[in-house]
mmCIF file of C-alpha atoms in Angstrom:
data_model
loop_
_atom_site.group_PDB
_atom_site.id
_atom_site.type_symbol
_atom_site.label_atom_id
_atom_site.label_comp_id
_atom_site.label_asym_id
_atom_site.label_seq_id
_atom_site.Cartn_x
_atom_site.Cartn_y
_atom_site.Cartn_z
ATOM 1 C CA MET A 307 -17.927 2.057 -34.524
ATOM 2 C CA SER A 308 -19.415 1.586 -30.815
ATOM 3 C CA ASP A 309 -18.236 -0.769 -27.955
ATOM 4 C CA PRO A 310 -20.271 -4.412 -28.071
ATOM 5 C CA SER A 311 -19.651 -4.150 -24.182
ATOM 6 C CA PRO A 312 -22.015 -2.669 -22.013
ATOM 7 C CA ALA A 313 -20.294 0.398 -19.561
ATOM 8 C CA PRO A 314 -20.082 -0.257 -16.233
ATOM 9 C CA ALA A 315 -23.318 2.307 -15.282
ATOM 10 C CA SER A 316 -25.610 -0.251 -17.133
ATOM 11 C CA ALA A 317 -25.003 -3.384 -15.012
ATOM 12 C CA ASP A 318 -27.979 -4.685 -13.133
ATOM 13 C CA ALA A 319 -29.435 -3.007 -9.618
ATOM 14 C CA SER A 320 -27.467 -5.563 -7.927
ATOM 15 C CA SER A 321 -23.803 -4.730 -9.273
ATOM 16 C CA VAL A 322 -21.341 -2.837 -6.906
ATOM 17 C CA SER A 323 -18.260 -1.374 -7.558
ATOM 18 C CA ILE A 324 -15.477 -1.064 -5.390
ATOM 19 C CA ALA A 325 -13.966 2.112 -4.644
ATOM 20 C CA PRO A 326 -10.096 2.890 -5.201
ATOM 21 C CA SER A 327 -7.825 3.173 -2.254
ATOM 22 C CA PRO A 328 -3.963 4.446 -3.407
ATOM 23 C CA ARG A 329 -2.926 3.159 -0.302
ATOM 24 C CA LEU A 330 -0.795 0.604 -1.398
ATOM 25 C CA PRO A 331 0.834 2.776 -4.267
ATOM 26 C CA LEU A 332 1.650 5.375 -2.011
ATOM 27 C CA ALA A 333 3.185 3.613 0.380
ATOM 28 C CA ILE A 334 5.236 2.133 -2.184
ATOM 29 C CA LEU A 335 6.015 5.395 -3.215
ATOM 30 C CA LEU A 336 7.141 6.278 0.301
ATOM 31 C CA LEU A 337 9.262 3.183 0.380
ATOM 32 C CA GLY A 338 11.171 4.187 -2.785
ATOM 33 C CA ALA A 339 11.995 7.975 -0.805
ATOM 34 C CA ALA A 340 12.877 5.986 1.988
ATOM 35 C CA LEU A 341 15.943 4.044 0.163
ATOM 36 C CA LEU A 342 17.271 7.469 -1.273
ATOM 37 C CA PRO A 343 20.023 7.143 1.621
ATOM 38 C CA LEU A 344 21.079 3.872 0.586
ATOM 39 C CA PRO A 345 24.782 3.724 -1.044
ATOM 40 C CA LEU A 346 23.197 2.825 -4.164
ATOM 41 C CA ARG A 347 21.387 5.280 -4.698
ATOM 42 C CA PRO A 348 19.160 6.292 -6.883
ATOM 43 C CA TRP A 349 18.528 3.085 -8.702
ATOM 44 C CA PRO A 350 16.540 1.130 -5.899
ATOM 45 C CA SER A 351 14.342 4.805 -5.352
ATOM 46 C CA LEU A 352 13.848 4.546 -8.961
ATOM 47 C CA VAL A 353 12.581 1.302 -9.863
ATOM 48 C CA ILE A 354 10.224 1.094 -6.893
ATOM 49 C CA GLY A 355 9.026 4.837 -7.630
ATOM 50 C CA VAL A 356 8.495 3.757 -11.086
ATOM 51 C CA PHE A 357 6.369 0.463 -9.857
ATOM 52 C CA GLY A 358 4.662 2.442 -7.319
ATOM 53 C CA LEU A 359 3.892 5.298 -10.055
ATOM 54 C CA PHE A 360 2.427 2.241 -12.238
ATOM 55 C CA LEU A 361 0.544 0.775 -9.268
ATOM 56 C CA LEU A 362 -1.177 4.383 -9.111
ATOM 57 C CA VAL A 363 -2.155 4.646 -12.401
ATOM 58 C CA GLN A 364 -3.878 1.585 -12.254
ATOM 59 C CA THR A 365 -5.825 2.033 -9.057
ATOM 60 C CA TYR A 366 -7.876 4.893 -10.725
ATOM 61 C CA SER A 367 -7.902 3.221 -14.117
ATOM 62 C CA LEU A 368 -9.311 -0.100 -13.228
ATOM 63 C CA ARG A 369 -12.808 -1.033 -11.610
ATOM 64 C CA LEU A 370 -13.931 -4.210 -9.814
ATOM 65 C CA GLU A 371 -17.463 -4.804 -10.362
ATOM 66 C CA PHE A 372 -19.590 -7.487 -8.326
ATOM 67 C CA ARG A 373 -22.478 -8.720 -10.155
ATOM 68 C CA ALA A 374 -25.317 -11.463 -9.122
ATOM 69 C CA ASP A 375 -22.775 -13.973 -10.636
ATOM 70 C CA THR A 376 -19.481 -12.717 -11.947
ATOM 71 C CA LEU A 377 -16.968 -10.515 -11.020
ATOM 72 C CA VAL A 378 -15.763 -8.110 -13.744
ATOM 73 C CA VAL A 379 -13.116 -6.223 -14.378
ATOM 74 C CA TRP A 380 -13.410 -2.588 -15.959
ATOM 75 C CA ARG A 381 -10.697 -0.197 -17.604
ATOM 76 C CA GLY A 382 -12.558 2.993 -18.029
ATOM 77 C CA GLN A 383 -15.423 2.064 -20.122
ATOM 78 C CA GLN A 384 -13.869 -1.397 -21.970
ATOM 79 C CA GLU A 385 -14.451 -4.765 -19.506
ATOM 80 C CA LEU A 386 -10.942 -6.792 -19.513
ATOM 81 C CA ARG A 387 -12.214 -9.770 -17.958
ATOM 82 C CA ARG A 388 -15.201 -11.285 -16.510
ATOM 83 C CA PHE A 389 -14.584 -14.433 -13.819
ATOM 84 C CA PRO A 390 -17.730 -16.520 -13.082
ATOM 85 C CA TYR A 391 -18.743 -17.075 -9.338
ATOM 86 C CA ALA A 392 -19.077 -20.519 -10.293
ATOM 87 C CA GLU A 393 -15.660 -21.242 -11.390
ATOM 88 C CA TRP A 394 -14.278 -19.696 -8.340
ATOM 89 C CA GLN A 395 -12.867 -22.527 -5.634
ATOM 90 C CA SER A 396 -11.061 -20.434 -2.934
ATOM 91 C CA TRP A 397 -10.237 -16.867 -1.934
ATOM 92 C CA ARG A 398 -8.561 -15.111 0.368
ATOM 93 C CA LEU A 399 -6.962 -11.661 1.318
ATOM 94 C CA PHE A 400 -3.169 -11.560 2.577
ATOM 95 C CA ALA A 401 -2.786 -8.260 4.993
ATOM 96 C CA ALA A 402 -5.503 -6.303 3.995
ATOM 97 C CA TRP A 403 -5.045 -3.832 6.512
ATOM 98 C CA LEU A 404 -1.743 -2.659 4.504
ATOM 99 C CA PRO A 405 -3.264 -3.494 1.894
ATOM 100 C CA GLY A 406 -1.617 -6.295 0.535
ATOM 101 C CA LEU A 407 -2.734 -8.943 -1.565
ATOM 102 C CA PHE A 408 -5.969 -10.188 -2.928
ATOM 103 C CA PHE A 409 -5.925 -14.466 -4.216
ATOM 104 C CA PHE A 410 -8.339 -16.166 -5.694
ATOM 105 C CA ARG A 411 -8.443 -19.575 -7.726
ATOM 106 C CA GLU A 412 -10.969 -20.568 -10.284
ATOM 107 C CA VAL A 413 -10.523 -23.974 -12.052
ATOM 108 C CA ASN A 414 -8.399 -23.411 -14.323
ATOM 109 C CA SER A 415 -6.088 -20.458 -13.072
ATOM 110 C CA ILE A 416 -4.526 -18.807 -10.028
ATOM 111 C CA HIS A 417 -4.948 -14.884 -9.652
ATOM 112 C CA PHE A 418 -2.886 -12.903 -7.032
ATOM 113 C CA LEU A 419 -3.833 -9.219 -7.518
ATOM 114 C CA PRO A 420 -2.618 -6.441 -5.476
ATOM 115 C CA ILE A 421 -5.157 -4.472 -3.448
ATOM 116 C CA LEU A 422 -5.972 -1.492 -4.786
ATOM 117 C CA PHE A 423 -9.503 -0.668 -4.048
ATOM 118 C CA ASP A 424 -11.046 -0.393 -0.668
ATOM 119 C CA PRO A 425 -10.227 -3.132 1.418
ATOM 120 C CA ALA A 426 -13.532 -3.083 3.658
ATOM 121 C CA GLN A 427 -15.583 -3.108 0.263
ATOM 122 C CA LEU A 428 -13.523 -5.824 -1.418
ATOM 123 C CA ARG A 429 -14.032 -8.254 1.787
ATOM 124 C CA GLU A 430 -17.632 -7.238 2.157
ATOM 125 C CA GLN A 431 -18.579 -8.059 -1.439
ATOM 126 C CA LEU A 432 -16.451 -11.187 -1.194
ATOM 127 C CA VAL A 433 -18.093 -12.370 2.087
ATOM 128 C CA LEU A 434 -21.588 -11.383 0.163
ATOM 129 C CA ARG A 435 -21.273 -13.280 -2.981
ATOM 130 C CA VAL A 436 -18.390 -16.649 -2.361
ATOM 131 C CA GLY A 437 -18.213 -16.454 1.509
ATOM 132 C CA SER A 438 -18.160 -19.934 1.560
ATOM 133 C CA LEU A 439 -15.346 -20.270 -0.554
ATOM 134 C CA GLU A 440 -12.944 -17.847 1.745
ATOM 135 C CA THR A 441 -10.007 -20.036 2.535
ATOM 136 C CA PRO A 442 -8.883 -19.862 6.646
ATOM 137 C CA LYS A 443 -5.968 -17.867 7.760
ATOM 138 C CA PRO A 444 -3.522 -20.945 8.981
#
């Protein structure tokens, strides 16, 4: 039985997939290791380390693809969700240098995503595709 959704490679010529960036998961794993000397060890390190490993797996299994009129989220060859730019109201990157969080608001929902992708490429594509909706820093 074949999957009805097209693979990321078959998208139109104007589509761009963002490269993964393991900086956030690795920083969280290092934080977990740094907490080992705490009196409650190993529980804080274990919880934070498992979260860091979860994010590391997500970094290499998820892909963001910017198409001409929509943002598509992929897990391998399976399309998870589409976010049409026409429904976006605003977006913002929080602490992209860390990297931190990617926020965007649609007509009916708000999304906060950890930046598991190259933050420079992410910003470049957001400015190119929906730049006028960027929320200024306070």
